[in-house]
Amino acid sequence: MSHKTVKKVLLDREAIREKVADLGGQISRDYAGKKLLLICVLKGAVVFLADLMRAITVPVEIDFMAVSSYGAATESSGIVRILKDLECSIDNKHCLIVEDIIDSGLTLKYLKENLLARKPASLRIVTLLDKPERRQVDIAPDYCGFQIPDEFVVGYGLDFGEQYRSLPDICVLGE
Ligand code: IMP
Ligand code: MG
């Protein structure tokens, strides 16, 4: 893998912190009086999940799924595989898929259909980032942190070749 450097900070930690607090508030109001299962899509969404769950005031449980739509490359292969499934049943539960970023939308479209077949009480999507220009299938998040331009970003959980996940800000990679 060629070495890349961080070109610029797109969203700094303070902007992310404010947005996550905002999303947590919205979600808490919408699910008032209910319990919520947060379904975190590994690995990129773990940092977002960790912050978001602490910004939600209704009782939450968490579970994890791992799917792959990419190899080491930055272009979508269009192939979605479940690498790790949920540990719990979602039958009759209010579920919220927690994603780091929606790009082509292929991953989420597959995931949503797969989870709906398990008969949850409800199913919504929260994503921190959305690149609407890149969409190949018709899918939209119910809650979205930021819409961003078509640039490859890393940090705050997002990787390039498993690197850069621990950067506290969301950054654009250069060549
Ligand atoms: P989609 O199926 O094309 O929507 O891809 C979604 C997944 O691709 C995300 O959950 C990320 O893991 C990854 N991805 C898409 N764009 C980026 C990016 O700009 N940086 C890092 N990962 C990305
Ligand atoms: Mg990834």
PDB file of C-alpha atoms and ligand atoms in Angstrom:
ATOM      1  CA  MET A   1       0.000   0.000   0.000  1.00  0.00           C
ATOM      2  CA  SER A   2       1.344   3.412  -0.935  1.00  0.00           C
ATOM      3  CA  HIS A   3       1.831   5.834   1.897  1.00  0.00           C
ATOM      4  CA  LYS A   4      -0.620   8.707   2.104  1.00  0.00           C
ATOM      5  CA  THR A   5      -0.617  11.848   4.180  1.00  0.00           C
ATOM      6  CA  VAL A   6      -3.417  13.858   5.683  1.00  0.00           C
ATOM      7  CA  LYS A   7      -4.256  16.687   3.271  1.00  0.00           C
ATOM      8  CA  LYS A   8      -6.704  18.659   5.392  1.00  0.00           C
ATOM      9  CA  VAL A   9      -9.057  18.474   8.343  1.00  0.00           C
ATOM     10  CA  LEU A  10     -12.605  18.343   7.015  1.00  0.00           C
ATOM     11  CA  LEU A  11     -14.464  18.148  10.348  1.00  0.00           C
ATOM     12  CA  ASP A  12     -12.660  18.848  13.597  1.00  0.00           C
ATOM     13  CA  ARG A  13     -13.342  17.143  16.915  1.00  0.00           C
ATOM     14  CA  GLU A  14     -15.375  20.071  18.245  1.00  0.00           C
ATOM     15  CA  ALA A  15     -17.719  20.098  15.218  1.00  0.00           C
ATOM     16  CA  ILE A  16     -18.123  16.327  15.577  1.00  0.00           C
ATOM     17  CA  ARG A  17     -18.782  16.611  19.319  1.00  0.00           C
ATOM     18  CA  GLU A  18     -21.538  19.193  18.793  1.00  0.00           C
ATOM     19  CA  LYS A  19     -23.154  17.183  16.015  1.00  0.00           C
ATOM     20  CA  VAL A  20     -23.130  13.948  17.999  1.00  0.00           C
ATOM     21  CA  ALA A  21     -24.765  15.722  20.959  1.00  0.00           C
ATOM     22  CA  ASP A  22     -27.381  17.068  18.572  1.00  0.00           C
ATOM     23  CA  LEU A  23     -28.098  13.647  17.053  1.00  0.00           C
ATOM     24  CA  GLY A  24     -28.308  12.107  20.525  1.00  0.00           C
ATOM     25  CA  GLY A  25     -30.869  14.727  21.530  1.00  0.00           C
ATOM     26  CA  GLN A  26     -32.984  14.148  18.425  1.00  0.00           C
ATOM     27  CA  ILE A  27     -32.898  10.367  18.843  1.00  0.00           C
ATOM     28  CA  SER A  28     -33.735  10.607  22.561  1.00  0.00           C
ATOM     29  CA  ARG A  29     -36.804  12.739  21.793  1.00  0.00           C
ATOM     30  CA  ASP A  30     -37.972  10.453  18.974  1.00  0.00           C
ATOM     31  CA  TYR A  31     -37.645   7.295  21.092  1.00  0.00           C
ATOM     32  CA  ALA A  32     -38.989   8.786  24.357  1.00  0.00           C
ATOM     33  CA  GLY A  33     -40.596   6.050  26.477  1.00  0.00           C
ATOM     34  CA  LYS A  34     -39.013   3.282  24.379  1.00  0.00           C
ATOM     35  CA  LYS A  35     -35.944   1.085  24.613  1.00  0.00           C
ATOM     36  CA  LEU A  36     -33.524   1.133  21.718  1.00  0.00           C
ATOM     37  CA  LEU A  37     -31.095  -1.379  20.227  1.00  0.00           C
ATOM     38  CA  LEU A  38     -28.118   0.284  18.556  1.00  0.00           C
ATOM     39  CA  ILE A  39     -26.703  -1.940  15.808  1.00  0.00           C
ATOM     40  CA  CYS A  40     -23.141  -0.830  15.164  1.00  0.00           C
ATOM     41  CA  VAL A  41     -21.592  -1.660  11.808  1.00  0.00           C
ATOM     42  CA  LEU A  42     -17.978  -2.668  12.432  1.00  0.00           C
ATOM     43  CA  LYS A  43     -15.388  -1.417  12.360  1.00  0.00           C
ATOM     44  CA  GLY A  44     -15.702   2.168  11.205  1.00  0.00           C
ATOM     45  CA  ALA A  45     -18.721   3.099  13.342  1.00  0.00           C
ATOM     46  CA  VAL A  46     -17.284   2.104  16.743  1.00  0.00           C
ATOM     47  CA  VAL A  47     -15.994   5.562  17.637  1.00  0.00           C
ATOM     48  CA  PHE A  48     -19.289   7.168  16.614  1.00  0.00           C
ATOM     49  CA  LEU A  49     -21.242   4.519  18.553  1.00  0.00           C
ATOM     50  CA  ALA A  50     -19.191   5.105  21.701  1.00  0.00           C
ATOM     51  CA  ASP A  51     -19.911   8.839  21.642  1.00  0.00           C
ATOM     52  CA  LEU A  52     -23.496   8.611  20.373  1.00  0.00           C
ATOM     53  CA  MET A  53     -24.673   6.091  22.991  1.00  0.00           C
ATOM     54  CA  ARG A  54     -23.554   8.464  25.733  1.00  0.00           C
ATOM     55  CA  ALA A  55     -25.561  11.282  24.138  1.00  0.00           C
ATOM     56  CA  ILE A  56     -28.785   9.220  24.153  1.00  0.00           C
ATOM     57  CA  THR A  57     -30.916   9.404  27.289  1.00  0.00           C
ATOM     58  CA  VAL A  58     -33.374   6.526  26.635  1.00  0.00           C
ATOM     59  CA  PRO A  59     -32.206   3.026  27.662  1.00  0.00           C
ATOM     60  CA  VAL A  60     -30.013   1.466  24.968  1.00  0.00           C
ATOM     61  CA  GLU A  61     -28.549  -1.938  24.251  1.00  0.00           C
ATOM     62  CA  ILE A  62     -25.782  -2.402  21.714  1.00  0.00           C
ATOM     63  CA  ASP A  63     -24.870  -5.170  19.303  1.00  0.00           C
ATOM     64  CA  PHE A  64     -22.428  -5.435  16.421  1.00  0.00           C
ATOM     65  CA  MET A  65     -22.396  -6.598  12.842  1.00  0.00           C
ATOM     66  CA  ALA A  66     -19.484  -6.801  10.469  1.00  0.00           C
ATOM     67  CA  VAL A  67     -20.060  -6.673   6.735  1.00  0.00           C
ATOM     68  CA  SER A  68     -17.645  -6.141   3.912  1.00  0.00           C
ATOM     69  CA  SER A  69     -18.270  -4.304   0.696  1.00  0.00           C
ATOM     70  CA  TYR A  70     -14.688  -3.193   0.105  1.00  0.00           C
ATOM     71  CA  GLY A  71     -11.374  -4.949  -0.177  1.00  0.00           C
ATOM     72  CA  ALA A  72      -8.336  -2.869   0.624  1.00  0.00           C
ATOM     73  CA  ALA A  73      -9.259  -0.552  -2.238  1.00  0.00           C
ATOM     74  CA  THR A  74     -11.235   2.654  -1.933  1.00  0.00           C
ATOM     75  CA  GLU A  75     -13.769   1.702  -4.620  1.00  0.00           C
ATOM     76  CA  SER A  76     -16.825  -0.360  -3.791  1.00  0.00           C
ATOM     77  CA  SER A  77     -16.803  -3.875  -5.198  1.00  0.00           C
ATOM     78  CA  GLY A  78     -20.578  -4.053  -4.877  1.00  0.00           C
ATOM     79  CA  ILE A  79     -20.250  -7.333  -3.013  1.00  0.00           C
ATOM     80  CA  VAL A  80     -21.673  -7.454   0.523  1.00  0.00           C
ATOM     81  CA  ARG A  81     -20.845 -10.292   2.894  1.00  0.00           C
ATOM     82  CA  ILE A  82     -21.812 -10.772   6.564  1.00  0.00           C
ATOM     83  CA  LEU A  83     -18.543 -11.407   8.408  1.00  0.00           C
ATOM     84  CA  LYS A  84     -20.091 -11.264  11.888  1.00  0.00           C
ATOM     85  CA  ASP A  85     -23.781 -11.436  12.730  1.00  0.00           C
ATOM     86  CA  LEU A  86     -25.720 -10.009  15.692  1.00  0.00           C
ATOM     87  CA  GLU A  87     -25.647 -11.940  18.956  1.00  0.00           C
ATOM     88  CA  CYS A  88     -29.225 -11.051  19.919  1.00  0.00           C
ATOM     89  CA  SER A  89     -32.600 -11.474  18.262  1.00  0.00           C
ATOM     90  CA  ILE A  90     -34.113  -8.196  17.070  1.00  0.00           C
ATOM     91  CA  ASP A  91     -37.650  -9.562  16.923  1.00  0.00           C
ATOM     92  CA  ASN A  92     -40.031  -6.840  18.186  1.00  0.00           C
ATOM     93  CA  LYS A  93     -37.198  -4.451  19.135  1.00  0.00           C
ATOM     94  CA  HIS A  94     -36.752  -0.830  18.105  1.00  0.00           C
ATOM     95  CA  CYS A  95     -33.499  -0.905  16.144  1.00  0.00           C
ATOM     96  CA  LEU A  96     -31.203   1.843  14.939  1.00  0.00           C
ATOM     97  CA  ILE A  97     -28.360   0.981  12.565  1.00  0.00           C
ATOM     98  CA  VAL A  98     -25.285   3.064  13.431  1.00  0.00           C
ATOM     99  CA  GLU A  99     -23.064   3.704  10.382  1.00  0.00           C
ATOM    100  CA  ASP A 100     -19.944   5.772   9.913  1.00  0.00           C
ATOM    101  CA  ILE A 101     -20.556   6.758   6.288  1.00  0.00           C
ATOM    102  CA  ILE A 102     -22.945   6.050   3.415  1.00  0.00           C
ATOM    103  CA  ASP A 103     -21.189   6.035   0.086  1.00  0.00           C
ATOM    104  CA  SER A 104     -22.682   3.917  -2.743  1.00  0.00           C
ATOM    105  CA  GLY A 105     -25.372   2.782  -0.282  1.00  0.00           C
ATOM    106  CA  LEU A 106     -24.893  -0.880  -1.251  1.00  0.00           C
ATOM    107  CA  THR A 107     -23.865  -1.970   2.254  1.00  0.00           C
ATOM    108  CA  LEU A 108     -26.814  -0.330   3.960  1.00  0.00           C
ATOM    109  CA  LYS A 109     -29.380  -1.414   1.416  1.00  0.00           C
ATOM    110  CA  TYR A 110     -28.342  -5.009   1.911  1.00  0.00           C
ATOM    111  CA  LEU A 111     -28.201  -4.646   5.693  1.00  0.00           C
ATOM    112  CA  LYS A 112     -31.584  -2.973   5.922  1.00  0.00           C
ATOM    113  CA  GLU A 113     -33.305  -5.694   3.906  1.00  0.00           C
ATOM    114  CA  ASN A 114     -31.550  -8.408   5.859  1.00  0.00           C
ATOM    115  CA  LEU A 115     -32.584  -6.910   9.221  1.00  0.00           C
ATOM    116  CA  LEU A 116     -36.173  -6.122   8.170  1.00  0.00           C
ATOM    117  CA  ALA A 117     -36.647  -9.831   7.416  1.00  0.00           C
ATOM    118  CA  ARG A 118     -36.031 -10.465  11.149  1.00  0.00           C
ATOM    119  CA  LYS A 119     -39.184  -8.494  12.066  1.00  0.00           C
ATOM    120  CA  PRO A 120     -37.948  -5.681  14.312  1.00  0.00           C
ATOM    121  CA  ALA A 121     -40.585  -3.380  15.874  1.00  0.00           C
ATOM    122  CA  SER A 122     -38.934  -0.579  13.879  1.00  0.00           C
ATOM    123  CA  LEU A 123     -35.713  -0.020  11.960  1.00  0.00           C
ATOM    124  CA  ARG A 124     -33.989   3.293  11.294  1.00  0.00           C
ATOM    125  CA  ILE A 125     -30.532   4.391  10.210  1.00  0.00           C
ATOM    126  CA  VAL A 126     -28.184   6.959  11.713  1.00  0.00           C
ATOM    127  CA  THR A 127     -25.017   7.831   9.852  1.00  0.00           C
ATOM    128  CA  LEU A 128     -22.379  10.335  10.857  1.00  0.00           C
ATOM    129  CA  LEU A 129     -21.396  11.072   7.254  1.00  0.00           C
ATOM    130  CA  ASP A 130     -23.193  10.891   3.940  1.00  0.00           C
ATOM    131  CA  LYS A 131     -21.768  11.279   0.423  1.00  0.00           C
ATOM    132  CA  PRO A 132     -25.038  11.663  -1.537  1.00  0.00           C
ATOM    133  CA  GLU A 133     -23.217  12.235  -4.864  1.00  0.00           C
ATOM    134  CA  ARG A 134     -21.883   8.686  -4.758  1.00  0.00           C
ATOM    135  CA  ARG A 135     -25.189   6.876  -4.297  1.00  0.00           C
ATOM    136  CA  GLN A 136     -25.839   3.871  -6.565  1.00  0.00           C
ATOM    137  CA  VAL A 137     -29.015   2.611  -4.870  1.00  0.00           C
ATOM    138  CA  ASP A 138     -32.016   4.378  -3.407  1.00  0.00           C
ATOM    139  CA  ILE A 139     -31.384   4.581   0.321  1.00  0.00           C
ATOM    140  CA  ALA A 140     -31.411   7.530   2.728  1.00  0.00           C
ATOM    141  CA  PRO A 141     -30.513   7.761   6.422  1.00  0.00           C
ATOM    142  CA  ASP A 142     -33.174   8.760   8.970  1.00  0.00           C
ATOM    143  CA  TYR A 143     -30.552  10.760  10.881  1.00  0.00           C
ATOM    144  CA  CYS A 144     -27.413  12.209   9.328  1.00  0.00           C
ATOM    145  CA  GLY A 145     -24.547  14.142  10.891  1.00  0.00           C
ATOM    146  CA  PHE A 146     -22.883  15.740   7.884  1.00  0.00           C
ATOM    147  CA  GLN A 147     -23.244  15.577   4.122  1.00  0.00           C
ATOM    148  CA  ILE A 148     -19.754  15.681   2.643  1.00  0.00           C
ATOM    149  CA  PRO A 149     -18.334  16.005  -0.885  1.00  0.00           C
ATOM    150  CA  ASP A 150     -16.953  13.060  -2.843  1.00  0.00           C
ATOM    151  CA  GLU A 151     -13.579  12.823  -1.111  1.00  0.00           C
ATOM    152  CA  PHE A 152     -12.074   9.875   0.728  1.00  0.00           C
ATOM    153  CA  VAL A 153     -12.007  10.618   4.451  1.00  0.00           C
ATOM    154  CA  VAL A 154     -10.318   8.976   7.434  1.00  0.00           C
ATOM    155  CA  GLY A 155     -10.279   9.396  11.198  1.00  0.00           C
ATOM    156  CA  TYR A 156     -12.886   9.146  13.979  1.00  0.00           C
ATOM    157  CA  GLY A 157     -13.146   5.408  13.211  1.00  0.00           C
ATOM    158  CA  LEU A 158     -12.814   5.609   9.422  1.00  0.00           C
ATOM    159  CA  ASP A 159      -9.847   3.868   7.843  1.00  0.00           C
ATOM    160  CA  PHE A 160      -7.771   3.579   4.750  1.00  0.00           C
ATOM    161  CA  GLY A 161      -6.232   0.099   4.696  1.00  0.00           C
ATOM    162  CA  GLU A 162      -6.962  -0.234   8.474  1.00  0.00           C
ATOM    163  CA  GLN A 163      -4.880   2.887   9.226  1.00  0.00           C
ATOM    164  CA  TYR A 164      -5.914   6.307  10.574  1.00  0.00           C
ATOM    165  CA  ARG A 165      -8.955   5.121  12.597  1.00  0.00           C
ATOM    166  CA  SER A 166      -7.603   6.724  15.772  1.00  0.00           C
ATOM    167  CA  LEU A 167      -7.338  10.281  14.413  1.00  0.00           C
ATOM    168  CA  PRO A 168      -9.674  12.457  16.529  1.00  0.00           C
ATOM    169  CA  ASP A 169     -10.678  14.644  13.542  1.00  0.00           C
ATOM    170  CA  ILE A 170     -12.152  13.599  10.184  1.00  0.00           C
ATOM    171  CA  CYS A 171      -9.522  14.277   7.528  1.00  0.00           C
ATOM    172  CA  VAL A 172      -9.093  14.075   3.756  1.00  0.00           C
ATOM    173  CA  LEU A 173      -6.190  11.949   2.549  1.00  0.00           C
ATOM    174  CA  GLY A 174      -3.727  13.216  -0.040  1.00  0.00           C
ATOM    175  CA  GLU A 175      -1.608  11.174  -2.435  1.00  0.00           C
TER     176      GLU A 175
HETATM  177  P1  IMP B   1     -21.104   1.796   0.662  1.00  0.00           P
HETATM  178  O1  IMP B   1     -21.627   0.406   0.642  1.00  0.00           O
HETATM  179  O2  IMP B   1     -20.452   2.148  -0.648  1.00  0.00           O
HETATM  180  O3  IMP B   1     -22.133   2.825   1.068  1.00  0.00           O
HETATM  181  O4  IMP B   1     -19.884   1.822   1.666  1.00  0.00           O
HETATM  182  C1  IMP B   1     -20.022   2.034   3.004  1.00  0.00           C
HETATM  183  C2  IMP B   1     -18.748   1.665   3.721  1.00  0.00           C
HETATM  184  O5  IMP B   1     -17.589   1.955   2.927  1.00  0.00           O
HETATM  185  C3  IMP B   1     -18.594   2.487   4.979  1.00  0.00           C
HETATM  186  O6  IMP B   1     -19.202   1.863   6.078  1.00  0.00           O
HETATM  187  C4  IMP B   1     -17.087   2.599   5.097  1.00  0.00           C
HETATM  188  O7  IMP B   1     -16.567   1.509   5.823  1.00  0.00           O
HETATM  189  C5  IMP B   1     -16.572   2.556   3.677  1.00  0.00           C
HETATM  190  N1  IMP B   1     -16.284   3.910   3.139  1.00  0.00           N
HETATM  191  C6  IMP B   1     -16.968   4.594   2.202  1.00  0.00           C
HETATM  192  N2  IMP B   1     -16.438   5.809   1.963  1.00  0.00           N
HETATM  193  C7  IMP B   1     -15.392   5.917   2.795  1.00  0.00           C
HETATM  194  C8  IMP B   1     -14.425   6.971   3.053  1.00  0.00           C
HETATM  195  O8  IMP B   1     -14.435   8.081   2.491  1.00  0.00           O
HETATM  196  N3  IMP B   1     -13.484   6.683   4.006  1.00  0.00           N
HETATM  197  C9  IMP B   1     -13.442   5.501   4.682  1.00  0.00           C
HETATM  198  N4  IMP B   1     -14.309   4.513   4.474  1.00  0.00           N
HETATM  199  C10 IMP B   1     -15.280   4.700   3.540  1.00  0.00           C
HETATM  200 MG    MG B   2     -14.166   0.643   6.151  1.00  0.00          MG
END
